[in-house]
Short mmCIF file of C-alpha atoms and ligand atoms in Angstrom, two decimals:
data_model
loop_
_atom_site.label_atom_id
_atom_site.label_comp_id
_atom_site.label_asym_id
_atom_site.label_seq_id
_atom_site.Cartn_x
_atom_site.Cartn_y
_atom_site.Cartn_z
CA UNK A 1 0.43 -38.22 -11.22
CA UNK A 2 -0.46 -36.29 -8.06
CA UNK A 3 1.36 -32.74 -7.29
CA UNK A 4 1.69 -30.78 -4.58
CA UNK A 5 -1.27 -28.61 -4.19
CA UNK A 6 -0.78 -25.48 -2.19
CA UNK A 7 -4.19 -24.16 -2.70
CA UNK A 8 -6.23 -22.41 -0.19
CA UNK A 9 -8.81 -23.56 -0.49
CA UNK A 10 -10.49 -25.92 -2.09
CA UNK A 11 -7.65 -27.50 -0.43
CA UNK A 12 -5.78 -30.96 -0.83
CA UNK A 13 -7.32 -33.74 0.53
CA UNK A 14 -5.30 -37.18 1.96
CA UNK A 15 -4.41 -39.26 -1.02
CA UNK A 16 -5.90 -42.47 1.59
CA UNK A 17 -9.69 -40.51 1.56
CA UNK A 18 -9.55 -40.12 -2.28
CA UNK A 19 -8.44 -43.26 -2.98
CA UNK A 20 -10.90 -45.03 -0.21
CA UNK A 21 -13.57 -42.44 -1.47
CA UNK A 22 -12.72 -43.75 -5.34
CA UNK A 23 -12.84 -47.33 -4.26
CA UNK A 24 -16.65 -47.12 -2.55
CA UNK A 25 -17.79 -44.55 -5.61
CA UNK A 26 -19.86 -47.17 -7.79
CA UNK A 27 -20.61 -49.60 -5.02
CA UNK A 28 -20.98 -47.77 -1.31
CA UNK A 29 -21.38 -50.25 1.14
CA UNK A 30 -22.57 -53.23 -1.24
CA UNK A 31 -25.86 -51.16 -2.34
CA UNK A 32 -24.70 -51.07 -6.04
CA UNK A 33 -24.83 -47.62 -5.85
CA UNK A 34 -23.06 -44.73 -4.98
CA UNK A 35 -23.28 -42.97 -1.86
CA UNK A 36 -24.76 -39.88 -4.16
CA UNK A 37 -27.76 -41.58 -5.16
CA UNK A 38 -29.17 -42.89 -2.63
CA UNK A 39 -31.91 -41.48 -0.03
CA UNK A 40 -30.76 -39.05 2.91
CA UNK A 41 -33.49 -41.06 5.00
CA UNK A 42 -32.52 -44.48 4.74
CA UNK A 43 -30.70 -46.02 7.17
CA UNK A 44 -27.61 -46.26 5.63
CA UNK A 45 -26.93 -42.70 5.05
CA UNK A 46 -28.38 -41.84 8.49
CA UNK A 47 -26.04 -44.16 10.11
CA UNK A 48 -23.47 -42.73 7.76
CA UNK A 49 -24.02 -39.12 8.92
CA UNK A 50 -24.15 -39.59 12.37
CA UNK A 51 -21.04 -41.71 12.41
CA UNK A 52 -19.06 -38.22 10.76
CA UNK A 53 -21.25 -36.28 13.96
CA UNK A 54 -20.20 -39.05 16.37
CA UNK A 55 -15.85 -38.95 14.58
CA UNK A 56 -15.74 -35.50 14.81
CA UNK A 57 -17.06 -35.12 18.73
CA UNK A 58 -14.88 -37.65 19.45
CA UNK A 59 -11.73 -36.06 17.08
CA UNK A 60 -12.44 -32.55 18.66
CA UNK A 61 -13.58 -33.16 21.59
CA UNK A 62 -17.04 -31.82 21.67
CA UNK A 63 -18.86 -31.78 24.73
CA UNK A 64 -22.52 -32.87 25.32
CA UNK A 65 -23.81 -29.88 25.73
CA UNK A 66 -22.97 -28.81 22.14
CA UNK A 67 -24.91 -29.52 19.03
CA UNK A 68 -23.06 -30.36 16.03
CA UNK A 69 -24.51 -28.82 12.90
CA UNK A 70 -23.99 -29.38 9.07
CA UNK A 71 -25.31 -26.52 7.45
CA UNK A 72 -25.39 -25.72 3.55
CA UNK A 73 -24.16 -22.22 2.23
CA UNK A 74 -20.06 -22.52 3.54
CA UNK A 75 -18.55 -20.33 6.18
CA UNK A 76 -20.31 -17.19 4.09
CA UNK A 77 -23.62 -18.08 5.19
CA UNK A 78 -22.08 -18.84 8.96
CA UNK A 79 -21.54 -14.92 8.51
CA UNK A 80 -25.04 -13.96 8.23
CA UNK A 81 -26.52 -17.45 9.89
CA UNK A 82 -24.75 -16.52 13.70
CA UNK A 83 -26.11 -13.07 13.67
CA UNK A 84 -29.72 -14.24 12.52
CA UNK A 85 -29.90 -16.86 15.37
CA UNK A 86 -28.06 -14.71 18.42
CA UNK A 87 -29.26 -11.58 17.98
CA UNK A 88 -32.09 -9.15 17.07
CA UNK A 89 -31.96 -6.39 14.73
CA UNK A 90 -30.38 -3.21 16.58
CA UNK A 91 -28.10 -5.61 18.67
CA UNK A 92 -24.80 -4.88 19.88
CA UNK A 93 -22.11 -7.55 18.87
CA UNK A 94 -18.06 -6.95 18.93
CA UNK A 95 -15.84 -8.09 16.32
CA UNK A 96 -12.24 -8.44 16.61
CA UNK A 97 -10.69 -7.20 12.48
CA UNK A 98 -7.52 -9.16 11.65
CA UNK A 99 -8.17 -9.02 8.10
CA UNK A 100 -10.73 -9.36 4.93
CA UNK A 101 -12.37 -12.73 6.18
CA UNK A 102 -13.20 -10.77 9.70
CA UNK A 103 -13.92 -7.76 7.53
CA UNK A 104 -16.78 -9.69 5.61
CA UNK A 105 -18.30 -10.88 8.71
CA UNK A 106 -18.48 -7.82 9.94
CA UNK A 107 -20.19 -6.74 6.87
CA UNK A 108 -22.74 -9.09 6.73
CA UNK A 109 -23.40 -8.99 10.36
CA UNK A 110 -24.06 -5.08 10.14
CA UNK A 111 -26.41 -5.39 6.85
CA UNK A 112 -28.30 -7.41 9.24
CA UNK A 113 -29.13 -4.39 11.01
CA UNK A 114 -26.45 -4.73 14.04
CA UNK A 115 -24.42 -2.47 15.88
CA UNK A 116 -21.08 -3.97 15.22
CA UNK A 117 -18.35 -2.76 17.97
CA UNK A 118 -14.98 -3.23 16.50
CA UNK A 119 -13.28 -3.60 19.75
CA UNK A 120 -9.36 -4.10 18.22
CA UNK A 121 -8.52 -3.46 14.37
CA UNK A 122 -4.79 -4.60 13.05
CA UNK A 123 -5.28 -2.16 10.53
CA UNK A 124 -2.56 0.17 11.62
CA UNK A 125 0.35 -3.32 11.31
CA UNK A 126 -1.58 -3.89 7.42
CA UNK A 127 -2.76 -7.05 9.50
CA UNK A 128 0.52 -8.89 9.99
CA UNK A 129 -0.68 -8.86 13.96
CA UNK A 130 -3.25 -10.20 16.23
CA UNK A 131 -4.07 -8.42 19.20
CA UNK A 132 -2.57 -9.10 22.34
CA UNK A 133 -4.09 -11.55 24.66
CA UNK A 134 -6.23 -8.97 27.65
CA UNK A 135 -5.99 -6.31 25.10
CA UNK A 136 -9.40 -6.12 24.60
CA UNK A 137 -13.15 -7.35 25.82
CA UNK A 138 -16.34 -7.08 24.62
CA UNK A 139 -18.55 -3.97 24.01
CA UNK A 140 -21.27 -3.04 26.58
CA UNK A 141 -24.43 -5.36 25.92
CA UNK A 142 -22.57 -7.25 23.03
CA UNK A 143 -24.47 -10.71 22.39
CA UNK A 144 -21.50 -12.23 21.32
CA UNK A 145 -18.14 -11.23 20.29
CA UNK A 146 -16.65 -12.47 16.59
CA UNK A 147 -13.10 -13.44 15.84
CA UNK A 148 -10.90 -15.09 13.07
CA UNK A 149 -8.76 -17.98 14.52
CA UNK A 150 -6.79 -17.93 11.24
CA UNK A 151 -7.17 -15.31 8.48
CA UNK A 152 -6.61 -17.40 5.61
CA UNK A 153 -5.52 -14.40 2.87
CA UNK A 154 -3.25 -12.33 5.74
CA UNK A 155 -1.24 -15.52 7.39
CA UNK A 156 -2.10 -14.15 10.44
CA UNK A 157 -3.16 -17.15 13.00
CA UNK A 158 -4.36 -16.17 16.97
CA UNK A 159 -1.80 -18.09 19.68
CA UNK A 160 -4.24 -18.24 21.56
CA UNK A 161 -8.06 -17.97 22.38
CA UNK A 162 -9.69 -14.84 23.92
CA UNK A 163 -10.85 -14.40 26.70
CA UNK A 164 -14.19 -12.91 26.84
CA UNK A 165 -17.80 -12.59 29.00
CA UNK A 166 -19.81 -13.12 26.34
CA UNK A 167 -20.29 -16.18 23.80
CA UNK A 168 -16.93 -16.56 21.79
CA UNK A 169 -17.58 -16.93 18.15
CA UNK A 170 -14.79 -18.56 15.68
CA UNK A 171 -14.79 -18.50 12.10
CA UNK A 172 -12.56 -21.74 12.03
CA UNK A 173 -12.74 -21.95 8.37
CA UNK A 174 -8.69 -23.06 7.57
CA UNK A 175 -7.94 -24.21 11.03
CA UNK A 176 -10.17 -26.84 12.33
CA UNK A 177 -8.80 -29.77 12.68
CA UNK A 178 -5.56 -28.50 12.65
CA UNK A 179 -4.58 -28.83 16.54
CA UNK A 180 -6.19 -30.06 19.84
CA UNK A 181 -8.70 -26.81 20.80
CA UNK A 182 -11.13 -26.36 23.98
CA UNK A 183 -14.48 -26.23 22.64
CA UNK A 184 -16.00 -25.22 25.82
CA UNK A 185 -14.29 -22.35 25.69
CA UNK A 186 -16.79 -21.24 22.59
CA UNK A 187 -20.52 -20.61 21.75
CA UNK A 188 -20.17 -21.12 17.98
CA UNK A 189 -17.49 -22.75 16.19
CA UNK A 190 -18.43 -22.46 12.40
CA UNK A 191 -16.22 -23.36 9.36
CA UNK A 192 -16.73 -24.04 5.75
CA UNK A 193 -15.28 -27.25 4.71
CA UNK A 194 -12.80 -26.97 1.39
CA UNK A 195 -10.09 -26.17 4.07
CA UNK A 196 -9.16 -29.21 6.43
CA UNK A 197 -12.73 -31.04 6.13
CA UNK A 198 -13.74 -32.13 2.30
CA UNK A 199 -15.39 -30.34 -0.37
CA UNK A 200 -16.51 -26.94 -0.52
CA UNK A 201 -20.24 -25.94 0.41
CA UNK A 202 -21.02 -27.13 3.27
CA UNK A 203 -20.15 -25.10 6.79
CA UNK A 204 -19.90 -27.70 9.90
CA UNK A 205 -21.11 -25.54 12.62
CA UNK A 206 -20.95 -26.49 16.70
CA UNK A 207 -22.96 -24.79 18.86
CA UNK A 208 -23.60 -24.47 22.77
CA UNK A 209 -27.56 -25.39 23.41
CA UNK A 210 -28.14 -22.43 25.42
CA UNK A 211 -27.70 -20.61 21.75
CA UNK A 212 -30.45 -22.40 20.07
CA UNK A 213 -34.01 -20.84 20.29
CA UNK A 214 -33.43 -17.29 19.46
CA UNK A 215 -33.60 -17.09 16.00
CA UNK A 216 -35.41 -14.05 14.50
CA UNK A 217 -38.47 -14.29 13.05
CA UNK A 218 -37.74 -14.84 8.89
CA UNK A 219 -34.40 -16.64 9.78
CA UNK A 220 -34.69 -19.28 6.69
CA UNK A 221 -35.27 -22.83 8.36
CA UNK A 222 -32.02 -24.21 6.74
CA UNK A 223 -30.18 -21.31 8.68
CA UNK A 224 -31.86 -22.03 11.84
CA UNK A 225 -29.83 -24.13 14.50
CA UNK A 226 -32.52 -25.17 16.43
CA UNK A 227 -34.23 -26.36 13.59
CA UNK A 228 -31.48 -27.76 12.13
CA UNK A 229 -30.33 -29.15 15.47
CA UNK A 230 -33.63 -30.79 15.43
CA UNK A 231 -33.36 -32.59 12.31
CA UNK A 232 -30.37 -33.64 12.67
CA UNK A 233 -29.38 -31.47 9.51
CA UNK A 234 -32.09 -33.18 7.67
CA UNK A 235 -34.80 -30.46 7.25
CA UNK A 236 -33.82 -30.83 3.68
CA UNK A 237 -32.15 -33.31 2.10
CA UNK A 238 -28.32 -32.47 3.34
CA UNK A 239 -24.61 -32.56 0.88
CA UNK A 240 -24.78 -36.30 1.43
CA UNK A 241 -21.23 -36.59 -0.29
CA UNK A 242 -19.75 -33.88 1.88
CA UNK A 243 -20.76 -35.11 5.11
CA UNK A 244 -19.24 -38.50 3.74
CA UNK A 245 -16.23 -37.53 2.80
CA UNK A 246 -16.21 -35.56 6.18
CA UNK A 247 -16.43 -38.64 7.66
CA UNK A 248 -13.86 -40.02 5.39
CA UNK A 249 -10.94 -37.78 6.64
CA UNK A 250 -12.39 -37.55 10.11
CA UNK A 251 -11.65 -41.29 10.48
CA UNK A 252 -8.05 -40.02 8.39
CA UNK A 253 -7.38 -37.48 11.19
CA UNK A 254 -7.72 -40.14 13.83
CA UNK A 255 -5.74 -42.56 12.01
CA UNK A 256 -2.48 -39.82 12.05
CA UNK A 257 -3.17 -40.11 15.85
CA UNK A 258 -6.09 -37.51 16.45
CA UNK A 259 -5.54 -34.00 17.08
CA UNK A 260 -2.27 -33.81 19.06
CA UNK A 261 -0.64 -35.39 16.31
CA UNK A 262 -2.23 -33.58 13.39
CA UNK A 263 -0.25 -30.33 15.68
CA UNK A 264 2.64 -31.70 15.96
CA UNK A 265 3.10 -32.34 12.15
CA UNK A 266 1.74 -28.69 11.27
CA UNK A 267 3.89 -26.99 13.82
CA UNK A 268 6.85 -29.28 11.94
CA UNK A 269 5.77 -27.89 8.90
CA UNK A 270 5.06 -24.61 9.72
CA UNK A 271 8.45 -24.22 11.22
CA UNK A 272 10.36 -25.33 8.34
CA UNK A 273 8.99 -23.36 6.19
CA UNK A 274 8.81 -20.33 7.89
CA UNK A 275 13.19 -20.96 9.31
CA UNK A 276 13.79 -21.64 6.09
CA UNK A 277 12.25 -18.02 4.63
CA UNK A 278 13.76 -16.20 7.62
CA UNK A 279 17.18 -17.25 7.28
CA UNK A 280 17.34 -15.98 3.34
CA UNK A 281 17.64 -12.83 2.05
CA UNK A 282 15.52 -13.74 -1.05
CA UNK A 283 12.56 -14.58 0.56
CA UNK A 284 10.46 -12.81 3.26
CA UNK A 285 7.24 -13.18 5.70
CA UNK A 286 5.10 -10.03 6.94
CA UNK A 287 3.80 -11.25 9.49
CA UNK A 288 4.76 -11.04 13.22
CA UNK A 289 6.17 -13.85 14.33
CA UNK A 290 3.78 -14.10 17.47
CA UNK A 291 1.11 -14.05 14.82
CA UNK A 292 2.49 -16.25 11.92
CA UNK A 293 -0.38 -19.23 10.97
CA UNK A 294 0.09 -22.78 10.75
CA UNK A 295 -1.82 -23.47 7.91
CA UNK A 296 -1.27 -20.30 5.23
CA UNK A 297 1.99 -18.79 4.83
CA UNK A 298 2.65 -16.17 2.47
CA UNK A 299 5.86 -15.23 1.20
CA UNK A 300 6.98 -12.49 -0.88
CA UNK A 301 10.04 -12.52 -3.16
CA UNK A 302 13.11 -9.87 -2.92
CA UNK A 303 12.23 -9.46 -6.72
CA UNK A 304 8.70 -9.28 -7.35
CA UNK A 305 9.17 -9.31 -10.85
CA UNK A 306 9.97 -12.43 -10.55
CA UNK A 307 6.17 -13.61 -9.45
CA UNK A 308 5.24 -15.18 -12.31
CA UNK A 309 7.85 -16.40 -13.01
CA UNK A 310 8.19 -18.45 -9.60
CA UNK A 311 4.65 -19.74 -10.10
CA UNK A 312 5.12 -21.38 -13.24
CA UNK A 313 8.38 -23.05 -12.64
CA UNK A 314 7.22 -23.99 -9.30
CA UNK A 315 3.96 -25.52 -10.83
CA UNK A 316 6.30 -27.29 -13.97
CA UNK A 317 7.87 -28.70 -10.63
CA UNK A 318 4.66 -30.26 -9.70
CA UNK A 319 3.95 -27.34 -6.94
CA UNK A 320 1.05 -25.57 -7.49
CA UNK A 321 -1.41 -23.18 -6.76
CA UNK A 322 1.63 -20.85 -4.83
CA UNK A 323 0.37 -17.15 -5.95
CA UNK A 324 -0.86 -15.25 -3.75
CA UNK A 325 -4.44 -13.90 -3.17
CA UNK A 326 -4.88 -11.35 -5.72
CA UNK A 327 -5.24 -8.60 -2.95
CA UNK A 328 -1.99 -8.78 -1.60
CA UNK A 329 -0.28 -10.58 -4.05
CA UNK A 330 3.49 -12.27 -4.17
CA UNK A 331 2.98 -15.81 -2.99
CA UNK A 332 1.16 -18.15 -0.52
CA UNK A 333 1.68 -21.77 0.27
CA UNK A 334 -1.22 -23.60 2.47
CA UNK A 335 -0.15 -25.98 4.19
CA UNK A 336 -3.40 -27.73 5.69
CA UNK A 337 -3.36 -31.32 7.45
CA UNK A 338 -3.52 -33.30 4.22
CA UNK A 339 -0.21 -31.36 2.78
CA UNK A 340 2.97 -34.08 3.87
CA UNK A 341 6.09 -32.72 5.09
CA UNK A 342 7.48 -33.74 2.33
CA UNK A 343 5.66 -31.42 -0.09
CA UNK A 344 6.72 -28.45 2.43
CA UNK A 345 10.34 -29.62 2.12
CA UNK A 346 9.56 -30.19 -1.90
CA UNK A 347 8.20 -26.43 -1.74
CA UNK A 348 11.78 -25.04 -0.09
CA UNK A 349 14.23 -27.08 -2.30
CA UNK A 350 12.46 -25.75 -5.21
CA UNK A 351 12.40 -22.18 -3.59
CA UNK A 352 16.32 -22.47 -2.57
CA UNK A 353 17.35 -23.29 -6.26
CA UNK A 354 15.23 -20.70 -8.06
CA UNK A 355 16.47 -18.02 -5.31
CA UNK A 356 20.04 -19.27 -6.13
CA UNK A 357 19.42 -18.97 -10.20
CA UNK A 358 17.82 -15.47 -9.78
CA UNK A 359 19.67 -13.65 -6.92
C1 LIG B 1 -12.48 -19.89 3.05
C2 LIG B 1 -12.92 -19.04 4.19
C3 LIG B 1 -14.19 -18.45 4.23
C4 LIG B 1 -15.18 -18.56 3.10
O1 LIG B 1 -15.70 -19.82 2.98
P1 LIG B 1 -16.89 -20.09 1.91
O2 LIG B 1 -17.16 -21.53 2.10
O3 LIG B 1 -16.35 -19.73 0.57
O4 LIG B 1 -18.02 -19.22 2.28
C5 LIG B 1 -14.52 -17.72 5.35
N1 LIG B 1 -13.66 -17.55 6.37
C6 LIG B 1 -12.43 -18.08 6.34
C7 LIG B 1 -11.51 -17.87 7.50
C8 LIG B 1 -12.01 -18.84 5.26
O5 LIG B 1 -10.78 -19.38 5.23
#
């Protein structure tokens, strides 16, 4: 029996890819064996990796003057990979802090010996905001400046994309995918794929060609884009079943009618969910509306002794994975692409009854 899985992350994944991925497992394209076991150089896994390169381009987008990049390590490597191959120890880059996934790149980006100009900080809203649009630009000399599209713990999801003059990085982690975006408005796109791409461990990374070339001297090869862009990800052998499955729900995505259509059914979602907490007094969101995310939307309860509680009759309803992260607590429900609108509208008829049985 298959629930409704609010995790963040690893995430749910389409019932169609699981099932297609089940049906291939013991016999991928006639070989008599399974995608797994055989060789990262032979010419069916080649073709099979460049067909996910070729689906996602096409899915997002992604214009020919980008290089398309899967890279080992998740988004947590992305935070020490960007700074390793666009800049140079001593460095100025600027880092816009919605929350503890911009917080850790900024961490890792300054152990790596940078200046790191936080040019706006939510702090003072307990990052339930993002900053308004021309609020802000990048530091003096800043090789790039660093941002959060969604912060995946906070709820808190940018309307919009800044508008900077210097490369525009994205930690896209629990967005991608997740509505149409400009990719030329970007030099690095990065985002590790449990969210709205497959598996964890793996970070698909896109990248303007100007960028590559500049890695300092000790960046591992694995970590270097131009290397990597090179190999086409196959300086070493690469997650062969996570670039397949990326594949898998890349062909999914365009199947549900591409991008546009993927947005329309998260905004859907989004909105139900979040009219439906607004308009009772039992439950409430933090975050500013302007700011609210798509794709992670935590909710706290008017009686927090009730967590628990909520979580395990929610999961005996077959909706799980609702608590919240254990740094802010009270609940969260993730609602990436594979999550149906029914499960949302599962997730507020079981919140409207217990609300009713405990207010
Ligand atoms: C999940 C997530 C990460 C961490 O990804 P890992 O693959 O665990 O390194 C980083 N940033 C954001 C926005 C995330 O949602």
């Amino acid at each position: 029996m298959r629930v409704y899985n609010f995790s963040a992350g690893p995430a749910v994944m389409p019932i169609e890819v699981l099932e297609r991925a089940q049906a291939e497992l013991t016999d991928w394209r006639g070989s008599g064996m399974s995608v797994m076991e055989v060789s990262h150089r032979g010419k069916d896994f080649v073709e099979c990796a460049a067909d996910a390169e070729t689906l996602l381009r096409r899915v997002m987008g992604i214009p020919d003057d980008y290089a398309v990049l899967f890279i080992q390590g998740g988004a947590t490597g992305q935070f020490a990979a960007v700074p390793m191959n666009l800049t140079a120890p001593g460095d100025t880059i600027s880092l816009v802090n919605t929350g503890q996934w911009s917080s850790r790149a900024q961490k890792e980006a300054a152990a790596l010996g940078l200046e790191v100009a936080v040019v706006a900080d939510e702090a003072e809203s307990g990052y339930t905001t993002t900053p308004e649009p021309g609020s802000f630009e990048a530091a003096e000399g800043s090789r790039y400046l660093h941002y959060t599209p969604n912060e995946t713990i906070g709820g808190v999801e940018f309307g919009y994309v800044p508008d900077v003059d210097v490369p525009l990085v994205a930690d896209a982690s629990s967005t991608i995918l997740s509505r149409p975006i400009d990719v030329s408005r970007f030099g690095v796109i990065y985002a590790g794929t449990q969210k709205n791409m497959g598996p964890a461990g793996m970070a698909v990374v896109i990248v303007r060609r100007d960028l590559l070339g500049h890695a300092r001297p000790g960046t591992p090869s694995i970590f270097d884009y131009a290397k990597m862009a090179d190999t086409d990800s196959m300086l070493n052998t690469p997650p062969t079943f996570s670039i397949y499955l990326l594949g898998l729900i890349l062909d999914w995505v365009e199947n549900q009618g591409g991008l546009e259509a993927m947005g329309k059914l998260n905004k859907d979602k989004a909105d139900a969910l979040y009219q439906y907490i607004d308009a009772s007094p039992f439950y409430s969101n933090p975050v500013d509306v302007s700011a609210r995310s798509w794709m992670n939307v935590p909710f706290l309860l008017a009686r927090p002794e009730l967590d628990k509680q909520f979580v395990s009759e929610a999961a005996s309803a077959g909706l799980m994975n609702l608590a919240g992260h254990r740094s802010v607590g009270g609940m969260r429900a993730s609602i990436y692409n594979a999550m149906p609108i029914e499960g949302v509208l599962a997730l507020i008829d079981f919140m409207d009854g217990f609300a009713a049985r405990n207010s």
